[in-house]
mmCIF file of C-alpha atoms in Angstrom:
data_model
loop_
_atom_site.group_PDB
_atom_site.id
_atom_site.type_symbol
_atom_site.label_atom_id
_atom_site.label_comp_id
_atom_site.label_asym_id
_atom_site.label_seq_id
_atom_site.Cartn_x
_atom_site.Cartn_y
_atom_site.Cartn_z
ATOM 1 C CA GLU A 5 -0.146 31.532 0.753
ATOM 2 C CA ILE A 6 0.270 35.315 0.971
ATOM 3 C CA HIS A 7 3.421 37.257 1.747
ATOM 4 C CA LEU A 8 3.421 40.614 3.544
ATOM 5 C CA PHE A 9 6.345 42.999 3.572
ATOM 6 C CA PHE A 10 6.324 45.645 6.279
ATOM 7 C CA SER A 11 7.914 49.058 5.755
ATOM 8 C CA PHE A 12 8.622 51.661 8.468
ATOM 9 C CA ALA A 13 5.827 53.898 7.150
ATOM 10 C CA ASN A 14 3.199 51.250 8.002
ATOM 11 C CA LYS A 15 2.495 50.457 4.393
ATOM 12 C CA TYR A 16 2.392 46.876 3.231
ATOM 13 C CA LYS A 17 2.955 45.163 -0.065
ATOM 14 C CA ILE A 18 0.960 41.937 -0.330
ATOM 15 C CA GLU A 19 2.140 39.267 -2.733
ATOM 16 C CA ASN A 20 0.949 35.800 -3.698
ATOM 17 C CA SER A 21 3.143 32.696 -3.504
ATOM 18 C CA HIS A 22 4.559 33.452 -6.982
ATOM 19 C CA GLY A 23 5.918 36.810 -5.894
ATOM 20 C CA GLN A 24 3.231 38.776 -7.741
ATOM 21 C CA LYS A 25 1.901 41.891 -6.045
ATOM 22 C CA VAL A 26 -1.850 41.480 -5.510
ATOM 23 C CA TYR A 27 -2.654 44.192 -2.963
ATOM 24 C CA TYR A 28 -1.118 46.961 -0.947
ATOM 25 C CA ALA A 29 -2.306 48.172 2.443
ATOM 26 C CA VAL A 30 -2.056 51.477 4.287
ATOM 27 C CA GLU A 31 -2.717 51.979 7.987
ATOM 28 C CA TYR A 32 -4.596 55.134 8.943
ATOM 29 C CA THR A 33 -4.017 56.465 12.439
ATOM 30 C CA ASN A 34 -2.352 59.536 13.891
ATOM 31 C CA PHE A 35 0.938 60.417 15.529
ATOM 32 C CA CYS A 36 -0.558 60.969 19.000
ATOM 33 C CA THR A 37 -2.410 57.657 18.967
ATOM 34 C CA ARG A 38 0.747 55.797 17.980
ATOM 35 C CA ASN A 39 2.764 57.361 20.791
ATOM 36 C CA CYS A 40 0.091 57.022 23.495
ATOM 37 C CA CYS A 41 -1.267 53.582 22.645
ATOM 38 C CA GLY A 42 1.616 51.810 20.884
ATOM 39 C CA ALA A 43 0.711 48.238 19.974
ATOM 40 C CA TYR A 44 -2.804 48.672 21.402
ATOM 41 C CA ARG A 45 -3.744 51.657 19.239
ATOM 42 C CA PRO A 46 -6.952 51.655 17.196
ATOM 43 C CA PHE A 47 -6.568 51.853 13.435
ATOM 44 C CA THR A 48 -8.270 51.567 10.093
ATOM 45 C CA MET A 49 -6.351 49.537 7.529
ATOM 46 C CA ARG A 50 -7.336 50.068 3.902
ATOM 47 C CA ILE A 51 -6.339 47.399 1.402
ATOM 48 C CA PHE A 52 -6.197 48.338 -2.278
ATOM 49 C CA ASP A 53 -5.903 46.318 -5.467
ATOM 50 C CA ASN A 54 -3.368 47.065 -8.191
ATOM 51 C CA VAL A 55 -5.580 49.721 -9.810
ATOM 52 C CA GLY A 56 -6.010 51.616 -6.546
ATOM 53 C CA GLN A 57 -9.524 50.480 -5.641
ATOM 54 C CA GLU A 58 -10.167 49.802 -1.964
ATOM 55 C CA VAL A 59 -11.335 46.200 -1.690
ATOM 56 C CA ILE A 60 -10.951 45.361 2.019
ATOM 57 C CA THR A 61 -11.197 47.525 5.130
ATOM 58 C CA LEU A 62 -9.986 46.474 8.575
ATOM 59 C CA LYS A 63 -11.245 48.288 11.665
ATOM 60 C CA ARG A 64 -9.601 47.814 15.028
ATOM 61 C CA PRO A 65 -11.181 49.626 18.016
ATOM 62 C CA LEU A 66 -9.316 51.012 20.989
ATOM 63 C CA ARG A 67 -9.015 48.439 23.786
ATOM 64 C CA CYS A 68 -6.974 48.375 26.983
ATOM 65 C CA SER A 69 -3.837 46.278 27.232
ATOM 66 C CA SER A 70 -4.929 43.663 29.770
ATOM 67 C CA CYS A 71 -6.121 40.276 28.492
ATOM 68 C CA CYS A 72 -7.559 39.331 31.903
ATOM 69 C CA PHE A 73 -10.863 41.136 31.345
ATOM 70 C CA PRO A 74 -13.320 40.624 28.445
ATOM 71 C CA CYS A 75 -13.591 44.372 27.805
ATOM 72 C CA CYS A 76 -9.834 44.520 27.186
ATOM 73 C CA LEU A 77 -9.489 41.671 24.708
ATOM 74 C CA GLN A 78 -8.279 42.798 21.304
ATOM 75 C CA LYS A 79 -10.388 42.429 18.164
ATOM 76 C CA ILE A 80 -10.646 43.472 14.537
ATOM 77 C CA GLU A 81 -13.490 43.655 12.025
ATOM 78 C CA ILE A 82 -12.976 42.758 8.374
ATOM 79 C CA GLN A 83 -15.135 44.395 5.705
ATOM 80 C CA ALA A 84 -15.247 43.439 2.014
ATOM 81 C CA PRO A 85 -16.316 45.444 0.185
ATOM 82 C CA PRO A 86 -15.754 48.371 2.600
ATOM 83 C CA GLY A 87 -18.782 48.800 4.859
ATOM 84 C CA VAL A 88 -19.887 45.152 4.637
ATOM 85 C CA PRO A 89 -18.628 43.005 7.569
ATOM 86 C CA ILE A 90 -17.544 39.533 6.459
ATOM 87 C CA GLY A 91 -15.727 38.385 9.573
ATOM 88 C CA PHE A 92 -14.249 39.130 12.965
ATOM 89 C CA VAL A 93 -11.147 38.107 14.883
ATOM 90 C CA SER A 94 -11.226 38.316 18.684
ATOM 91 C CA GLN A 95 -8.585 37.615 21.289
ATOM 92 C CA THR A 96 -9.394 34.761 23.663
ATOM 93 C CA CYS A 97 -8.500 35.011 27.336
ATOM 94 C CA HIS A 98 -5.629 32.659 28.176
ATOM 95 C CA PRO A 99 -3.037 32.926 30.988
ATOM 96 C CA CYS A 100 -0.025 31.860 28.915
ATOM 97 C CA LEU A 101 -0.661 31.849 25.168
ATOM 98 C CA PRO A 102 -1.836 34.458 22.657
ATOM 99 C CA LYS A 103 -5.068 32.937 21.310
ATOM 100 C CA PHE A 104 -7.730 34.203 18.924
ATOM 101 C CA THR A 105 -11.117 33.094 17.615
ATOM 102 C CA VAL A 106 -12.006 33.639 13.955
ATOM 103 C CA GLN A 107 -15.669 34.256 13.104
ATOM 104 C CA ASN A 108 -17.542 34.618 9.836
ATOM 105 C CA GLY A 109 -19.911 37.485 8.976
ATOM 106 C CA ASN A 110 -22.684 35.885 11.044
ATOM 107 C CA ARG A 111 -20.354 35.753 14.068
ATOM 108 C CA GLU A 112 -20.187 31.970 13.881
ATOM 109 C CA GLU A 113 -16.871 30.572 15.094
ATOM 110 C CA VAL A 114 -14.877 29.015 12.270
ATOM 111 C CA LEU A 115 -11.216 28.688 13.286
ATOM 112 C CA LYS A 116 -8.797 29.283 16.153
ATOM 113 C CA ILE A 117 -5.344 30.862 16.121
ATOM 114 C CA ILE A 118 -2.751 29.923 18.746
ATOM 115 C CA GLY A 119 0.588 31.652 19.216
ATOM 116 C CA PRO A 120 3.760 30.422 20.926
ATOM 117 C CA PHE A 121 4.505 30.723 24.627
ATOM 118 C CA ILE A 122 7.675 32.745 23.925
ATOM 119 C CA LEU A 123 7.576 35.378 21.182
ATOM 120 C CA CYS A 124 11.252 35.426 20.225
ATOM 121 C CA SER A 125 12.435 35.471 16.618
ATOM 122 C CA CYS A 126 16.165 35.167 17.257
ATOM 123 C CA GLY A 127 17.277 32.628 14.654
ATOM 124 C CA ALA A 128 13.843 31.193 13.857
ATOM 125 C CA ASP A 129 10.412 32.057 12.510
ATOM 126 C CA ILE A 130 7.579 32.958 14.886
ATOM 127 C CA ASP A 131 4.530 30.845 14.038
ATOM 128 C CA PHE A 132 0.899 31.392 15.015
ATOM 129 C CA GLU A 133 -0.947 28.175 14.170
ATOM 130 C CA ILE A 134 -4.381 28.291 12.537
ATOM 131 C CA THR A 135 -6.380 25.364 13.896
ATOM 132 C CA SER A 136 -9.792 23.766 13.857
ATOM 133 C CA LEU A 137 -12.255 24.842 16.545
ATOM 134 C CA ASP A 138 -11.276 21.921 18.790
ATOM 135 C CA GLU A 139 -7.619 22.985 18.372
ATOM 136 C CA GLN A 140 -6.681 19.445 17.349
ATOM 137 C CA THR A 141 -5.925 20.013 13.655
ATOM 138 C CA VAL A 142 -3.502 22.614 12.288
ATOM 139 C CA VAL A 143 -4.763 23.941 8.958
ATOM 140 C CA GLY A 144 -2.342 26.822 8.385
ATOM 141 C CA LYS A 145 -0.190 29.426 10.077
ATOM 142 C CA ILE A 146 0.718 33.101 10.272
ATOM 143 C CA SER A 147 4.479 33.573 10.534
ATOM 144 C CA LYS A 148 7.098 36.251 10.992
ATOM 145 C CA HIS A 149 10.003 35.175 8.832
ATOM 146 C CA TRP A 150 13.503 35.267 10.293
ATOM 147 C CA SER A 151 15.596 36.975 7.595
ATOM 148 C CA GLY A 152 18.994 36.712 9.206
ATOM 149 C CA PHE A 153 20.766 38.610 11.963
ATOM 150 C CA VAL A 154 22.256 41.358 9.772
ATOM 151 C CA ARG A 155 19.008 42.175 7.990
ATOM 152 C CA GLU A 156 16.984 42.049 11.218
ATOM 153 C CA LEU A 157 19.436 44.421 12.882
ATOM 154 C CA LEU A 158 20.077 46.903 10.083
ATOM 155 C CA THR A 159 16.814 47.214 8.144
ATOM 156 C CA ASP A 160 13.265 48.344 8.907
ATOM 157 C CA THR A 161 11.638 45.729 6.693
ATOM 158 C CA ASP A 162 9.879 42.681 8.109
ATOM 159 C CA PHE A 163 8.514 39.729 6.200
ATOM 160 C CA PHE A 164 5.344 37.854 7.157
ATOM 161 C CA ARG A 165 3.620 34.859 5.648
ATOM 162 C CA ILE A 166 0.046 33.549 5.797
ATOM 163 C CA GLN A 167 -0.627 29.932 4.877
ATOM 164 C CA PHE A 168 -4.169 28.557 4.692
ATOM 165 C CA PRO A 169 -6.012 25.680 2.978
ATOM 166 C CA LEU A 170 -6.550 26.129 -0.763
ATOM 167 C CA ASP A 171 -10.239 25.284 -0.355
ATOM 168 C CA LEU A 172 -10.837 28.013 2.247
ATOM 169 C CA GLU A 173 -13.591 30.294 0.973
ATOM 170 C CA VAL A 174 -12.563 33.698 -0.353
ATOM 171 C CA ASN A 175 -14.219 35.675 2.438
ATOM 172 C CA MET A 176 -12.405 33.690 5.101
ATOM 173 C CA LYS A 177 -9.081 34.251 3.337
ATOM 174 C CA ALA A 178 -9.742 37.976 3.665
ATOM 175 C CA VAL A 179 -10.576 37.448 7.348
ATOM 176 C CA MET A 180 -7.275 35.613 7.835
ATOM 177 C CA LEU A 181 -5.516 38.585 6.290
ATOM 178 C CA GLY A 182 -7.206 40.742 8.929
ATOM 179 C CA ALA A 183 -6.068 38.312 11.618
ATOM 180 C CA CYS A 184 -2.515 38.666 10.372
ATOM 181 C CA PHE A 185 -2.594 42.451 10.680
ATOM 182 C CA LEU A 186 -3.990 42.231 14.219
ATOM 183 C CA ILE A 187 -1.323 39.754 15.306
ATOM 184 C CA VAL A 188 1.457 41.706 13.603
ATOM 185 C CA SER A 189 0.421 44.960 15.286
ATOM 186 C CA LEU A 190 0.140 43.318 18.710
ATOM 187 C CA PHE A 191 3.162 41.069 18.877
ATOM 188 C CA LEU A 192 5.502 41.259 15.910
ATOM 189 C CA LEU A 193 6.439 44.917 15.402
ATOM 190 C CA ASN A 194 8.292 47.388 17.605
ATOM 191 C CA LEU A 195 5.618 50.051 17.195
ATOM 192 C CA VAL A 196 6.656 52.136 20.173
ATOM 193 C CA SER A 197 10.058 52.777 18.613
ATOM 194 C CA ALA A 198 8.404 53.671 15.337
ATOM 195 C CA GLY A 199 6.241 56.222 17.111
ATOM 196 C CA LEU A 200 9.072 57.781 19.128
ATOM 197 C CA SER A 201 11.188 58.215 16.013
ATOM 198 C CA GLY A 202 8.576 60.588 14.633
ATOM 199 C CA ILE A 203 7.185 58.453 11.863
ATOM 200 C CA ILE A 204 3.849 59.796 10.564
ATOM 201 C CA LEU A 205 1.638 57.583 8.482
ATOM 202 C CA GLN A 206 0.836 58.842 5.040
#
């Protein structure tokens, strides 16, 4: 289980289930891209360990916003160490649900991710279920934690959680982290507001 805390500057603190900081992540993009593309912007996410060494790189290309055409489906590449692809997460075309396919470094399908029909966090967590390829067995989830009405309304901090099987191989855990960042950027953050308020990533 990994916890992610989002700050308005698009920097993330990543903790383990014991509350210990294990990584931090910084999104690299530019002000114009954020304002023009919003949730569909391309980015490079660099994930660092506690001594400042980059250990994972996430690369998301620019894609259009329609999920009705294969060329517009969203995807992200996970590299660990940087420059070495270990997995991919690609959006799957579906008329009603946000769905994704998780692949290993050989582009072999390993897991599926299925989101809810309605993406509303008012009073409850938003859960994206991690399932087997046949979608019959839930093996984990990616969640946006509901932190209460006052905190949701008055603060810029969001809290996300990734849960996956303990026996999942290390590379695939890193890929699931990449999946979380893709889902968060697409569905769980008000990125347009962040861009219009003049926030510049550092």
